[in-house]
Amino acid sequence: PRDPHPWPEGSEELILAGGCFWGIERIAWQIPGVHTTSAGYAGGYTPHPTYEEVFSARTGHAEAVRVIYTGGEDTLRALLTEFWQQHDPTTANRQGNDVGTEYRSAVYWTTDVQGEVVRVSATRYQEALDSAGRGAITTEIAPVPTYYYAEDHHQQYLAKNPFGYRCHANTGVAFPRD
C-alpha cells in the first residue's frame, strides 16, 4: 500500500499560528530540518471553513501553518525560537494591523514531548518578556486540533509572491540563548 505521508520517515508535525499564515509559513521555510509547510485553519469548530468564513471571525479558527520537519527537538527548538521572536505573542487576537480571532497566536503539538518543549519555550520567552517589561503571553498551547488546508492560492503564497503581505508584529525581545 502507498504511504499516505510522502515526507521522510521520522518526520514530526507541528501547527503554528501567529498572524497571517503566509508570514509564519515563510519563517518556517528558513529553519533547517523543515521538510514542508502548508497554510490552513485550526483551532475552531466549523468543519472545512473557507477563508471568507474564517475572516468573519465566526468559525473560531486561526490562520495556521502545518509544519512537517525532521531533526527532532533541535529543529523544534529552532522553530519555536523564531516563532516567539517573529510575532507578538502578548497581543490577543492581533498582529500589527490584523485584528480578529483568526490572527491569534497558537502552538498545536502532536506528541507529549513536543508539548513539553513548547511549554518550556513559552516559559523561557515569558521570562525574557518580563525582563523587558513586556506583557504576558496569550498564545494558545494545546494538542493539535483538526487542521483544514486553506485554498490553493494561499499555499506557498510568498514563494509565488515574494514581496507579498506578511504582517507580523514582534516584541523586539530575543529568545534567550542557552
Short mmCIF file of C-alpha atoms in Angstrom, two decimals:
data_model
loop_
_atom_site.label_atom_id
_atom_site.label_comp_id
_atom_site.label_asym_id
_atom_site.label_seq_id
_atom_site.Cartn_x
_atom_site.Cartn_y
_atom_site.Cartn_z
CA PRO A 1 0.00 0.00 0.00
CA ARG A 2 1.03 3.58 -0.68
CA ASP A 3 2.30 5.63 2.26
CA PRO A 4 -0.24 8.44 2.80
CA HIS A 5 2.53 10.74 4.03
CA PRO A 6 5.18 11.49 1.41
CA TRP A 7 7.60 13.08 3.84
CA PRO A 8 10.70 11.40 5.29
CA GLU A 9 10.42 8.68 7.89
CA GLY A 10 10.71 10.08 11.39
CA SER A 11 9.06 13.37 10.44
CA GLU A 12 7.02 15.25 13.00
CA GLU A 13 4.13 17.68 12.67
CA LEU A 14 3.57 20.97 14.48
CA ILE A 15 0.96 23.65 13.80
CA LEU A 16 1.84 27.30 14.36
CA ALA A 17 -0.42 30.34 14.27
CA GLY A 18 0.91 33.85 14.71
CA GLY A 19 -0.99 36.21 12.47
CA CYS A 20 -1.15 35.94 8.71
CA PHE A 21 -0.30 32.36 7.76
CA TRP A 22 1.84 33.48 4.82
CA GLY A 23 4.47 35.05 7.08
CA ILE A 24 4.55 32.16 9.54
CA GLU A 25 4.99 29.79 6.61
CA ARG A 26 7.94 31.81 5.27
CA ILE A 27 9.54 31.81 8.74
CA ALA A 28 9.31 28.00 8.88
CA TRP A 29 10.97 27.65 5.46
CA GLN A 30 14.14 29.22 6.86
CA ILE A 31 14.63 26.51 9.50
CA PRO A 32 16.93 23.60 8.61
CA GLY A 33 15.02 20.33 9.00
CA VAL A 34 11.67 21.69 7.80
CA HIS A 35 10.51 19.40 5.03
CA THR A 36 7.24 21.04 4.00
CA THR A 37 4.60 23.51 5.12
CA SER A 38 1.01 24.26 4.28
CA ALA A 39 -1.35 27.12 5.06
CA GLY A 40 -4.61 26.26 6.75
CA TYR A 41 -7.09 26.77 9.54
CA ALA A 42 -7.02 25.23 13.01
CA GLY A 43 -8.43 25.59 16.48
CA GLY A 44 -12.04 26.30 15.57
CA TYR A 45 -15.33 24.49 15.43
CA THR A 46 -16.55 24.95 11.84
CA PRO A 47 -15.71 21.96 9.62
CA HIS A 48 -13.95 22.71 6.32
CA PRO A 49 -14.00 26.51 6.65
CA THR A 50 -13.27 28.85 3.78
CA TYR A 51 -11.06 31.91 4.06
CA GLU A 52 -14.10 34.16 3.97
CA GLU A 53 -15.68 32.23 6.85
CA VAL A 54 -12.50 32.33 8.94
CA PHE A 55 -12.07 36.04 8.19
CA SER A 56 -15.61 36.65 9.51
CA ALA A 57 -14.39 35.52 12.97
CA ARG A 58 -17.40 33.20 13.30
CA THR A 59 -15.54 29.89 12.94
CA GLY A 60 -13.12 30.04 15.89
CA HIS A 61 -10.25 29.07 13.56
CA ALA A 62 -6.86 30.73 13.39
CA GLU A 63 -4.84 31.15 10.23
CA ALA A 64 -2.26 28.42 10.85
CA VAL A 65 0.69 26.66 9.27
CA ARG A 66 1.25 22.93 9.36
CA VAL A 67 4.98 22.27 9.57
CA ILE A 68 6.44 18.87 8.79
CA TYR A 69 10.01 18.58 9.99
CA THR A 70 12.81 16.18 10.82
CA GLY A 71 15.61 16.68 13.33
CA GLY A 72 13.59 16.13 16.48
CA GLU A 73 13.94 18.54 19.39
CA ASP A 74 16.73 20.55 17.75
CA THR A 75 14.51 21.53 14.82
CA LEU A 76 11.54 22.03 17.13
CA ARG A 77 13.52 24.41 19.34
CA ALA A 78 14.72 26.35 16.28
CA LEU A 79 11.14 26.64 15.02
CA LEU A 80 9.90 27.85 18.40
CA THR A 81 12.72 30.37 18.80
CA GLU A 82 11.79 32.00 15.50
CA PHE A 83 8.07 31.69 16.20
CA TRP A 84 8.33 33.57 19.52
CA GLN A 85 10.64 36.25 18.08
CA GLN A 86 8.82 36.84 14.79
CA HIS A 87 5.35 37.71 16.09
CA ASP A 88 3.91 39.32 19.20
CA PRO A 89 2.52 36.57 21.44
CA THR A 90 1.36 39.14 24.00
CA THR A 91 -1.43 40.61 21.88
CA ALA A 92 -4.59 38.52 21.98
CA ASN A 93 -6.24 38.21 18.58
CA ARG A 94 -3.98 40.73 16.91
CA GLN A 95 -0.78 41.05 14.93
CA GLY A 96 0.00 44.57 13.81
CA ASN A 97 -2.96 45.93 11.86
CA ASP A 98 -4.53 42.46 11.56
CA VAL A 99 -7.20 42.14 14.23
CA GLY A 100 -9.50 39.20 14.94
CA THR A 101 -9.56 35.69 16.37
CA GLU A 102 -8.13 34.37 13.11
CA TYR A 103 -4.88 36.22 13.90
CA ARG A 104 -4.39 34.79 17.38
CA SER A 105 -1.18 33.15 18.50
CA ALA A 106 -1.23 29.37 18.95
CA VAL A 107 1.06 26.35 19.02
CA TYR A 108 -0.58 22.98 18.50
CA TRP A 109 1.61 19.98 19.25
CA THR A 110 1.23 16.33 18.22
CA THR A 111 3.30 14.48 20.82
CA ASP A 112 3.73 14.78 24.58
CA VAL A 113 7.45 15.51 24.08
CA GLN A 114 6.59 18.38 21.74
CA GLY A 115 4.06 19.68 24.25
CA GLU A 116 6.67 19.79 26.97
CA VAL A 117 9.24 21.53 24.73
CA VAL A 118 6.59 24.08 23.70
CA ARG A 119 5.60 24.80 27.32
CA VAL A 120 9.25 25.18 28.40
CA SER A 121 9.95 27.53 25.48
CA ALA A 122 6.90 29.66 26.38
CA THR A 123 8.10 29.89 29.98
CA ARG A 124 11.60 30.90 28.88
CA TYR A 125 10.26 33.52 26.49
CA GLN A 126 7.90 34.89 29.13
CA GLU A 127 10.90 35.36 31.43
CA ALA A 128 12.64 37.36 28.67
CA LEU A 129 9.46 39.40 28.10
CA ASP A 130 9.17 40.06 31.84
CA SER A 131 12.78 41.29 31.96
CA ALA A 132 12.00 43.65 29.08
CA GLY A 133 8.85 44.96 30.80
CA ARG A 134 6.53 43.43 28.20
CA GLY A 135 3.13 41.78 28.70
CA ALA A 136 2.03 38.21 29.28
CA ILE A 137 1.98 35.60 26.54
CA THR A 138 -1.57 34.95 25.32
CA THR A 139 -0.60 32.10 22.99
CA GLU A 140 -2.92 29.11 22.97
CA ILE A 141 -0.85 25.97 23.63
CA ALA A 142 -2.73 22.73 23.09
CA PRO A 143 -2.72 19.33 21.39
CA VAL A 144 -3.25 19.53 17.64
CA PRO A 145 -6.89 20.06 16.65
CA THR A 146 -8.35 19.19 13.28
CA TYR A 147 -6.42 21.06 10.61
CA TYR A 148 -8.04 22.17 7.37
CA TYR A 149 -6.00 23.16 4.32
CA ALA A 150 -6.52 26.69 3.08
CA GLU A 151 -7.44 27.33 -0.52
CA ASP A 152 -4.81 26.65 -3.20
CA HIS A 153 -3.95 30.31 -3.78
CA HIS A 154 -2.86 30.60 -0.11
CA GLN A 155 -0.43 27.67 -0.36
CA GLN A 156 3.22 28.75 -0.59
CA TYR A 157 1.91 32.24 -1.29
CA LEU A 158 5.13 34.12 -0.54
CA ALA A 159 7.13 31.76 -2.77
CA LYS A 160 4.83 32.82 -5.63
CA ASN A 161 4.64 36.47 -4.49
CA PRO A 162 7.96 37.19 -2.74
CA PHE A 163 7.04 40.79 -1.92
CA GLY A 164 3.53 39.91 -0.75
CA TYR A 165 1.96 40.83 2.55
CA ARG A 166 3.36 39.18 5.67
CA CYS A 167 2.12 41.20 8.62
CA HIS A 168 3.82 40.25 11.83
CA ALA A 169 4.31 42.49 14.75
CA ASN A 170 7.01 41.47 17.19
CA THR A 171 8.12 42.41 20.66
CA GLY A 172 11.74 43.12 19.77
CA VAL A 173 12.69 40.72 22.57
CA ALA A 174 15.16 37.98 21.65
CA PHE A 175 14.57 34.42 22.71
CA PRO A 176 17.09 33.60 25.49
CA ARG A 177 20.13 31.68 24.28
CA ASP A 178 21.27 28.64 26.21
#
